[in-house]
Amino acid sequence: MEMFDSYADFAKSKVPGDILWKVIARDGKSKTYTQVLPLDGGTVGIANFAVGGLASLYRQMDTQKYFGRSSQEMIDRYSSGCRPDGYSGNDTGWGCYSQEWWREGMERFVASPESESDQNQAWLDQMRPTVEIAIEHGWKDGRSLAIATGVANSIGGGGFKRLANQCGWRPEVVLEKYVGTNAHRKRREDAINAAFPR
C-alpha cells in the first residue's frame, strides 16, 4: 500500500487521478470531462466545478482564449457570482450558464485537448488544503485520502474538516457519518470501496 508523507508525494502519484475518475466521476457514470450544466448557475467538468470551485479551473485554463477575459476577471466576477441570490437549482435563467458567451466558452474549453489535464490540475489544487490537513492527522494511504477528497469534493473543505473533527479524525468513521442514509453518498462510498478497498 502506497503511503504519502506530503501533498507533493500525493500529487506526483497516480492516486489523485484514480480518485477523480474512479471515485468522484464513478468511471464516467456521474461526471465527465465534457459536461457543462446549468446546475448551481454553471457547473463544469469531471469535478463538477461550480460557484467557488470555478476559480481553480480559471487559474488553470486560458481564459483569454475561451472568454476574451483575464483569469482574474473570471475569478472575481464569474466564480462565486455564478449562483446569485435567489437561485434555486437548474433554472437556466440565472447565473453564468445563462450567459451565452460563458456557456459557449466553456463548451469550447471542455472539448479542447488541454481540458482534461487542466481539470485534473485544478481539482488537485482545490483539494490541496484537504490533503495537507488529512496527512497532518495521519491519513497517509490512498483509501484515507480518497475518503478525505471524496467528502471534501461533496461538502467542501470546511465541511470535511468539521466532520473530521467531530469524528476524531478517524477516516472510516468520517465516511460512515458522511454517508448516513443518503443514496448519492452511498454511491460515493461504494466507489471508494471499489477503487480503494479496506
CSV table of C-alpha atoms in Angstrom, one decimal:
chain,number,residue,atom,x,y,z
A,1,MET,CA,0.0,0.0,0.0
A,2,GLU,CA,1.4,3.4,-1.1
A,3,MET,CA,1.8,5.9,1.8
A,4,PHE,CA,2.2,9.7,1.5
A,5,ASP,CA,4.1,11.9,3.8
A,6,SER,CA,3.3,15.1,1.9
A,7,TYR,CA,1.0,16.7,-0.5
A,8,ALA,CA,3.9,16.8,-3.1
A,9,ASP,CA,4.2,13.0,-2.8
A,10,PHE,CA,0.5,12.5,-3.2
A,11,ALA,CA,0.3,14.9,-6.2
A,12,LYS,CA,3.1,13.1,-8.1
A,13,SER,CA,1.4,9.7,-7.7
A,14,LYS,CA,-1.4,8.2,-9.8
A,15,VAL,CA,-3.7,8.2,-6.8
A,16,PRO,CA,-5.3,11.7,-7.4
A,17,GLY,CA,-6.2,10.7,-11.0
A,18,ASP,CA,-7.7,7.4,-9.7
A,19,ILE,CA,-9.7,9.3,-7.0
A,20,LEU,CA,-11.0,11.8,-9.6
A,21,TRP,CA,-12.0,9.2,-12.2
A,22,LYS,CA,-13.0,6.2,-10.1
A,23,VAL,CA,-14.5,7.9,-7.1
A,24,ILE,CA,-15.6,11.4,-8.0
A,25,ALA,CA,-16.8,10.6,-11.5
A,26,ARG,CA,-17.6,6.9,-10.8
A,27,ASP,CA,-15.8,5.9,-14.1
A,28,GLY,CA,-17.7,8.5,-16.0
A,29,LYS,CA,-21.2,7.4,-14.7
A,30,SER,CA,-21.8,10.5,-12.7
A,31,LYS,CA,-19.5,13.1,-14.2
A,32,THR,CA,-17.5,13.6,-17.4
A,33,TYR,CA,-14.7,15.9,-18.6
A,34,THR,CA,-17.0,17.4,-21.2
A,35,GLN,CA,-20.1,18.4,-19.3
A,36,VAL,CA,-21.4,22.0,-19.0
A,37,LEU,CA,-24.6,22.1,-16.9
A,38,PRO,CA,-27.0,24.8,-15.6
A,39,LEU,CA,-26.8,23.3,-12.1
A,40,ASP,CA,-25.8,25.9,-9.5
A,41,GLY,CA,-25.7,28.6,-12.1
A,42,GLY,CA,-23.0,26.8,-14.1
A,43,THR,CA,-21.3,23.5,-13.4
A,44,VAL,CA,-18.4,22.2,-15.5
A,45,GLY,CA,-16.4,19.1,-16.0
A,46,ILE,CA,-15.2,16.0,-14.2
A,47,ALA,CA,-15.2,17.5,-10.7
A,48,ASN,CA,-18.4,19.5,-11.1
A,49,PHE,CA,-16.6,22.8,-10.8
A,50,ALA,CA,-19.2,25.3,-9.7
A,51,VAL,CA,-19.5,28.5,-7.7
A,52,GLY,CA,-16.2,28.9,-5.8
A,53,GLY,CA,-14.7,25.9,-7.4
A,54,LEU,CA,-14.6,27.6,-10.8
A,55,ALA,CA,-11.8,29.8,-9.6
A,56,SER,CA,-9.4,26.9,-9.5
A,57,LEU,CA,-10.4,26.0,-13.1
A,58,TYR,CA,-10.0,29.6,-14.3
A,59,ARG,CA,-6.4,29.6,-12.8
A,60,GLN,CA,-5.5,26.6,-15.0
A,61,MET,CA,-7.3,27.4,-18.2
A,62,ASP,CA,-6.5,30.0,-20.8
A,63,THR,CA,-9.5,32.3,-20.0
A,64,GLN,CA,-8.3,34.9,-22.6
A,65,LYS,CA,-8.6,32.2,-25.3
A,66,TYR,CA,-12.1,30.9,-24.3
A,67,PHE,CA,-13.7,34.1,-22.9
A,68,GLY,CA,-11.7,37.0,-24.0
A,69,ARG,CA,-11.2,37.9,-20.4
A,70,SER,CA,-8.4,37.7,-17.8
A,71,SER,CA,-8.2,34.9,-15.3
A,72,GLN,CA,-8.6,37.4,-12.5
A,73,GLU,CA,-11.7,39.0,-14.0
A,74,MET,CA,-13.2,35.5,-14.4
A,75,ILE,CA,-12.4,34.6,-10.8
A,76,ASP,CA,-13.7,37.9,-9.4
A,77,ARG,CA,-16.9,38.0,-11.4
A,78,TYR,CA,-17.8,34.6,-12.7
A,79,SER,CA,-17.0,32.1,-9.9
A,80,SER,CA,-18.9,32.8,-6.7
A,81,GLY,CA,-21.1,35.1,-8.7
A,82,CYS,CA,-22.3,32.3,-10.9
A,83,ARG,CA,-25.0,31.5,-8.4
A,84,PRO,CA,-26.7,34.7,-7.5
A,85,ASP,CA,-29.1,35.2,-4.5
A,86,GLY,CA,-32.5,33.6,-5.2
A,87,TYR,CA,-31.1,30.9,-7.5
A,88,SER,CA,-32.9,27.6,-6.9
A,89,GLY,CA,-31.4,24.6,-8.8
A,90,ASN,CA,-31.4,24.0,-12.5
A,91,ASP,CA,-33.1,27.2,-13.6
A,92,THR,CA,-31.2,28.3,-16.8
A,93,GLY,CA,-32.3,31.9,-16.5
A,94,TRP,CA,-29.7,32.5,-13.7
A,95,GLY,CA,-26.0,32.7,-13.4
A,96,CYS,CA,-23.1,32.1,-15.7
A,97,TYR,CA,-24.8,29.3,-17.6
A,98,SER,CA,-27.5,31.7,-18.8
A,99,GLN,CA,-24.8,33.9,-20.5
A,100,GLU,CA,-24.2,32.6,-24.0
A,101,TRP,CA,-20.5,33.8,-24.1
A,102,TRP,CA,-19.7,31.9,-20.9
A,103,ARG,CA,-21.5,28.7,-21.9
A,104,GLU,CA,-20.0,28.6,-25.4
A,105,GLY,CA,-16.5,29.4,-24.0
A,106,MET,CA,-16.8,26.5,-21.5
A,107,GLU,CA,-18.1,24.2,-24.2
A,108,ARG,CA,-15.1,25.0,-26.4
A,109,PHE,CA,-12.8,24.5,-23.4
A,110,VAL,CA,-14.1,21.1,-22.4
A,111,ALA,CA,-13.8,19.9,-26.0
A,112,SER,CA,-10.1,21.1,-26.2
A,113,PRO,CA,-7.0,18.9,-26.0
A,114,GLU,CA,-5.8,20.6,-22.8
A,115,SER,CA,-9.1,20.4,-20.9
A,116,GLU,CA,-8.5,17.1,-19.2
A,117,SER,CA,-5.1,18.0,-17.8
A,118,ASP,CA,-6.3,21.5,-16.8
A,119,GLN,CA,-9.3,20.0,-15.0
A,120,ASN,CA,-7.1,17.4,-13.2
A,121,GLN,CA,-4.7,20.0,-12.0
A,122,ALA,CA,-7.5,22.4,-11.0
A,123,TRP,CA,-9.1,19.7,-8.9
A,124,LEU,CA,-5.7,18.7,-7.3
A,125,ASP,CA,-5.1,22.4,-6.5
A,126,GLN,CA,-8.6,22.7,-5.0
A,127,MET,CA,-8.0,19.6,-2.8
A,128,ARG,CA,-4.6,20.6,-1.6
A,129,PRO,CA,-5.7,22.1,1.8
A,130,THR,CA,-7.8,19.0,2.4
A,131,VAL,CA,-5.0,16.6,1.5
A,132,GLU,CA,-2.5,18.6,3.7
A,133,ILE,CA,-4.7,18.6,6.8
A,134,ALA,CA,-5.6,14.9,6.3
A,135,ILE,CA,-1.9,13.9,6.1
A,136,GLU,CA,-1.2,16.1,9.2
A,137,HIS,CA,-3.7,13.9,11.0
A,138,GLY,CA,-2.2,10.7,9.9
A,139,TRP,CA,-4.3,9.9,6.8
A,140,LYS,CA,-1.4,8.8,4.6
A,141,ASP,CA,-2.8,6.0,2.4
A,142,GLY,CA,-4.8,6.1,-0.8
A,143,ARG,CA,-8.0,5.0,0.8
A,144,SER,CA,-7.9,7.6,3.6
A,145,LEU,CA,-7.1,10.4,1.1
A,146,ALA,CA,-9.9,9.1,-1.2
A,147,ILE,CA,-12.3,9.5,1.8
A,148,ALA,CA,-10.9,13.0,2.6
A,149,THR,CA,-11.1,14.3,-1.0
A,150,GLY,CA,-14.3,12.4,-1.8
A,151,VAL,CA,-16.0,14.1,1.2
A,152,ALA,CA,-14.4,17.5,0.5
A,153,ASN,CA,-15.5,17.4,-3.1
A,154,SER,CA,-19.1,16.9,-1.9
A,155,ILE,CA,-19.4,19.2,1.2
A,156,GLY,CA,-16.3,21.5,0.7
A,157,GLY,CA,-13.0,21.6,2.5
A,158,GLY,CA,-14.5,23.3,5.6
A,159,GLY,CA,-17.3,20.7,5.7
A,160,PHE,CA,-14.8,17.9,5.6
A,161,LYS,CA,-12.7,19.5,8.4
A,162,ARG,CA,-15.7,20.0,10.7
A,163,LEU,CA,-16.9,16.4,10.1
A,164,ALA,CA,-13.4,15.0,10.7
A,165,ASN,CA,-13.1,17.0,13.9
A,166,GLN,CA,-16.4,15.6,15.1
A,167,CYS,CA,-15.3,12.1,14.3
A,168,GLY,CA,-11.9,12.3,15.9
A,169,TRP,CA,-10.1,12.3,12.6
A,170,ARG,CA,-10.9,8.6,12.0
A,171,PRO,CA,-11.3,8.0,8.3
A,172,GLU,CA,-13.8,5.1,8.4
A,173,VAL,CA,-16.0,7.0,11.0
A,174,VAL,CA,-15.9,10.1,8.8
A,175,LEU,CA,-17.0,8.1,5.8
A,176,GLU,CA,-19.8,6.4,7.7
A,177,LYS,CA,-21.1,9.8,9.2
A,178,TYR,CA,-20.8,11.5,5.7
A,179,VAL,CA,-22.9,8.8,4.0
A,180,GLY,CA,-25.6,8.4,6.6
A,181,THR,CA,-28.8,7.3,4.7
A,182,ASN,CA,-28.1,9.4,1.6
A,183,ALA,CA,-28.3,7.4,-1.6
A,184,HIS,CA,-25.9,9.7,-3.5
A,185,ARG,CA,-23.3,9.5,-0.7
A,186,LYS,CA,-23.7,5.7,-0.6
A,187,ARG,CA,-22.7,5.6,-4.3
A,188,ARG,CA,-19.6,7.6,-3.3
A,189,GLU,CA,-18.8,5.2,-0.6
A,190,ASP,CA,-19.3,2.2,-2.9
A,191,ALA,CA,-16.9,3.9,-5.4
A,192,ILE,CA,-14.3,4.4,-2.7
A,193,ASN,CA,-14.6,0.8,-1.6
A,194,ALA,CA,-14.3,-0.5,-5.2
A,195,ALA,CA,-11.2,1.7,-6.0
A,196,PHE,CA,-9.6,1.6,-2.6
A,197,PRO,CA,-10.7,-1.5,-0.7
A,198,ARG,CA,-10.0,-1.7,3.1
